[in-house]
């Protein structure tokens, strides 16, 4: 077995600085499209870990050996719960150790299931504590609510085993599931029982699988996006414009939140928000639906932007992401669309993450024009 | 309807008497170190000035920056202990974990993590352990700390753990002053706990300040009700402000912006309020301050307060101007302006001295600044004008030129022309706009109730109607009432379709027929 140590680390890995982590948290929050959890608490944990001398190294996915073993990590559940049950790195590690024990092999690296939201920062906590490098990739390029909504599920890679840990002494291993959807159903039930929040380690992936099917360099992309916003803030430039430029996005709507309806149910945070138009959108109204993440947005009665296009609701003044869990009456927001990774635009991709996967009987139409599959 | 509005700033204590929407009398005095004597003096002077008009005053409404200044300047803060009921969850991020270290060092009176709290669906996280709470309370008492903030996971959903813990603490520590996080905020454990801790650290000061206000009004001989203004431009009776000083945090800027709108008769504009220590720039939309969107930091601490979106720069009438190297601020002489400024016989060059020397205002003894050289005066003004213009530009979100209302005791330091500003508007009584704002503070009404077997829409409508009635009962004019906050939490742990709905409304005080 070729281990990572036999490669030339200087070319393939770099140590992330505290500033990189700060920028990552900002960028990931935007790519989270409202979900993945507010990265703030994980950022606080990372500041504490860095202050205590821990660091994280980021590894180029193309430098992974084909047979390297990568842990795919996330915090699963309803984002709102994370506002009250705060992220704790000790519990993020638990499912990783459970998986190593279960499969009888140590991991070579860890990776984010989703780069969006707090889950983009989640594996950094594990990397800092264990010393495992974090792979510069994920399986969504954003955040999605369900297990089958990943590039590795669309590629039909194996969906098991899965390990899950609760803050109490509850641990769960799913040795086998019939499909990604079954894995979603089974794990979601357990997660709901645990209080709609649980640390998970998904089916381990080989280096070859990541190289072929991962969404590559998404950590670097999130860091760059975050740096752009921080720079715009320093320059007193419009942070929304900065996001649009850095993410090649489109501005969809500007307005003020006048209603938020949400409920934590079946392990998700579901609901919708009504935004009353301001500036160029004066007189219009936008309704944004969400299931953890924003899924479809209607302008008056017309669906104007839908998943897999990324729907980001940003603070109009600061450019910061606004999660589905922190949306509230009176906020002035800009709704922005960013392009989706191509894998989700294929027929298979749309079957897993298109509007119908979220219960909307709509044919996907991208705001970025005709897409090719 | 006659009211007296008082604003106690870091430098000045201002008072106005208004009749309806008309300013009958206005005074500007210096804030005193003990606060009370300044308020007493301002009250006495306004009563004298107003003569007969002062005889039927219904209310005295006081706004104060005291609490904000205490946090920002790390002064007069009490030590506060934290009891957080959340274990085994949230163990890596302790209370005070995101506070600036100097402030945490000043306030942190001990952190006690105990088991308990709830899940989002109302189930207990783990059973709360009363012995852990009692032990924490004993240790807090032994450390000589009285102020305690109690927080628990999902307490906005069910405050059971916090309430029970408070009973246990009172039993072990009878002198404890307890702040429950569930009384102060919404979902967001860390931010809610931060606010509870700040409140706990301020209750000692709030006792003193509130009492001094009560005494000052009593001594004035006025038979008026005393109100304290809050962050959102509304008032509460003094007794309530005593227990929840954090609600009075940003009342000063809110008051000055609303006062500016009234005095100028302009509802959409930028506002620049130059006080003794800072210049605060904000934006008025339909007569109300534009609110900050998300998380609001107070003295570097994250909160979820509703506060006006403000940019504060260290330029005010008392700001010290240094010669070598030439520098304006950030330090201000504050209320010592009366002794230390050159025009008042002192030896420190302040922005006020520069304004007098440049002929922008006539104050004190002008002869005492005759010796300042022209170049020094001009370059200081250029610096001040530049900083104000930059800050106005940063706060402006409208591409069209808009008017700017110049208010505050240091309004003469605002330049006459600013890029992007159609007109700099000065008005009569601009120096006491904040006191005017306090006098016209609004009346609020709130409903926070669990509704069962109702649709969400119906529950919100019912809560709105309840909030409006409560505001009208407190003296608000029904026609002017608007909804400023709607929040609902579905309570899936209760039988039937249960939803906790909170609605807050505000309205103008009804003129002439207040209760």
PDB file of C-alpha atoms in Angstrom, chain A residues 37-46 48 75-76 78-92 118 122 125 165-168 194-199 325-326, chain B residues 84-98 111 113 116 118-119 125 151-154 186-194 197 302 304:
ATOM      1  CA  UNK A  37     -25.296  24.830   9.998  1.00  0.00           C
ATOM      2  CA  UNK A  38     -23.852  28.209  10.969  1.00  0.00           C
ATOM      3  CA  UNK A  39     -20.051  27.756  10.913  1.00  0.00           C
ATOM      4  CA  UNK A  40     -19.581  30.169  13.827  1.00  0.00           C
ATOM      5  CA  UNK A  41     -19.389  27.606  16.625  1.00  0.00           C
ATOM      6  CA  UNK A  42     -17.027  25.399  14.660  1.00  0.00           C
ATOM      7  CA  UNK A  43     -14.929  28.451  13.908  1.00  0.00           C
ATOM      8  CA  UNK A  44     -14.783  29.177  17.660  1.00  0.00           C
ATOM      9  CA  UNK A  45     -13.661  25.604  18.267  1.00  0.00           C
ATOM     10  CA  UNK A  46     -11.003  25.983  15.593  1.00  0.00           C
ATOM     11  CA  UNK A  48      -9.404  27.394  20.469  1.00  0.00           C
ATOM     12  CA  UNK A  75     -22.805  16.733  11.407  1.00  0.00           C
ATOM     13  CA  UNK A  76     -26.269  15.554  10.508  1.00  0.00           C
ATOM     14  CA  UNK A  78     -31.659  20.220  11.669  1.00  0.00           C
ATOM     15  CA  UNK A  79     -29.555  23.427  11.608  1.00  0.00           C
ATOM     16  CA  UNK A  80     -31.684  25.101  14.300  1.00  0.00           C
ATOM     17  CA  UNK A  81     -30.617  22.485  16.840  1.00  0.00           C
ATOM     18  CA  UNK A  82     -26.990  23.479  16.342  1.00  0.00           C
ATOM     19  CA  UNK A  83     -27.842  26.947  17.677  1.00  0.00           C
ATOM     20  CA  UNK A  84     -28.605  25.360  21.051  1.00  0.00           C
ATOM     21  CA  UNK A  85     -26.466  22.223  21.129  1.00  0.00           C
ATOM     22  CA  UNK A  86     -23.078  23.660  20.302  1.00  0.00           C
ATOM     23  CA  UNK A  87     -20.502  21.826  18.190  1.00  0.00           C
ATOM     24  CA  UNK A  88     -17.883  19.935  20.176  1.00  0.00           C
ATOM     25  CA  UNK A  89     -14.782  18.498  18.428  1.00  0.00           C
ATOM     26  CA  UNK A  90     -14.636  15.561  20.854  1.00  0.00           C
ATOM     27  CA  UNK A  91     -17.908  14.274  19.447  1.00  0.00           C
ATOM     28  CA  UNK A  92     -16.908  14.941  15.849  1.00  0.00           C
ATOM     29  CA  UNK A 118     -20.572  24.484   9.358  1.00  0.00           C
ATOM     30  CA  UNK A 122     -16.467  20.186  10.630  1.00  0.00           C
ATOM     31  CA  UNK A 125     -11.897  20.040  13.881  1.00  0.00           C
ATOM     32  CA  UNK A 165     -22.521   9.119  17.604  1.00  0.00           C
ATOM     33  CA  UNK A 166     -24.707  11.025  20.009  1.00  0.00           C
ATOM     34  CA  UNK A 167     -23.516  13.229  22.893  1.00  0.00           C
ATOM     35  CA  UNK A 168     -24.917  10.661  25.308  1.00  0.00           C
ATOM     36  CA  UNK A 194     -30.755  11.670  19.126  1.00  0.00           C
ATOM     37  CA  UNK A 195     -32.332  15.160  19.077  1.00  0.00           C
ATOM     38  CA  UNK A 196     -31.967  15.921  15.362  1.00  0.00           C
ATOM     39  CA  UNK A 197     -28.235  16.299  15.610  1.00  0.00           C
ATOM     40  CA  UNK A 198     -25.543  13.637  15.382  1.00  0.00           C
ATOM     41  CA  UNK A 199     -21.938  13.347  14.295  1.00  0.00           C
ATOM     42  CA  UNK A 325     -32.155  28.770  11.028  1.00  0.00           C
ATOM     43  CA  UNK A 326     -31.315  32.449  11.552  1.00  0.00           C
TER      44      UNK A 326
ATOM     45  CA  UNK B  84     -25.164  26.740  32.077  1.00  0.00           C
ATOM     46  CA  UNK B  85     -27.478  23.736  32.047  1.00  0.00           C
ATOM     47  CA  UNK B  86     -26.416  21.882  28.912  1.00  0.00           C
ATOM     48  CA  UNK B  87     -24.096  18.968  29.667  1.00  0.00           C
ATOM     49  CA  UNK B  88     -23.236  16.594  28.111  1.00  0.00           C
ATOM     50  CA  UNK B  89     -23.758  18.946  25.123  1.00  0.00           C
ATOM     51  CA  UNK B  90     -21.876  22.155  24.301  1.00  0.00           C
ATOM     52  CA  UNK B  91     -18.906  21.341  26.558  1.00  0.00           C
ATOM     53  CA  UNK B  92     -16.162  22.785  24.348  1.00  0.00           C
ATOM     54  CA  UNK B  93     -17.624  26.280  24.057  1.00  0.00           C
ATOM     55  CA  UNK B  94     -17.958  27.620  27.592  1.00  0.00           C
ATOM     56  CA  UNK B  95     -19.733  30.781  28.728  1.00  0.00           C
ATOM     57  CA  UNK B  96     -17.551  33.867  27.948  1.00  0.00           C
ATOM     58  CA  UNK B  97     -15.739  31.873  25.216  1.00  0.00           C
ATOM     59  CA  UNK B  98     -16.302  34.520  22.547  1.00  0.00           C
ATOM     60  CA  UNK B 111     -18.348  29.281  35.013  1.00  0.00           C
ATOM     61  CA  UNK B 113     -21.473  23.674  33.664  1.00  0.00           C
ATOM     62  CA  UNK B 116     -29.717  19.107  31.928  1.00  0.00           C
ATOM     63  CA  UNK B 118     -34.053  20.203  26.703  1.00  0.00           C
ATOM     64  CA  UNK B 119     -34.235  18.968  23.127  1.00  0.00           C
ATOM     65  CA  UNK B 125     -31.676  16.291  27.091  1.00  0.00           C
ATOM     66  CA  UNK B 151     -28.856  29.537  30.734  1.00  0.00           C
ATOM     67  CA  UNK B 152     -30.176  26.222  29.497  1.00  0.00           C
ATOM     68  CA  UNK B 153     -30.386  24.445  26.170  1.00  0.00           C
ATOM     69  CA  UNK B 154     -33.625  25.321  24.347  1.00  0.00           C
ATOM     70  CA  UNK B 186     -34.463  33.774  21.350  1.00  0.00           C
ATOM     71  CA  UNK B 187     -32.923  30.574  19.998  1.00  0.00           C
ATOM     72  CA  UNK B 188     -29.125  30.861  19.963  1.00  0.00           C
ATOM     73  CA  UNK B 189     -27.627  29.636  23.230  1.00  0.00           C
ATOM     74  CA  UNK B 190     -24.331  31.511  23.094  1.00  0.00           C
ATOM     75  CA  UNK B 191     -25.796  34.893  22.160  1.00  0.00           C
ATOM     76  CA  UNK B 192     -28.662  34.563  24.625  1.00  0.00           C
ATOM     77  CA  UNK B 193     -26.253  33.602  27.382  1.00  0.00           C
ATOM     78  CA  UNK B 194     -23.970  36.526  26.480  1.00  0.00           C
ATOM     79  CA  UNK B 197     -24.250  37.609  31.489  1.00  0.00           C
ATOM     80  CA  UNK B 302     -22.119  38.988  20.157  1.00  0.00           C
ATOM     81  CA  UNK B 304     -29.054  39.152  18.924  1.00  0.00           C
TER      82      UNK B 304
END
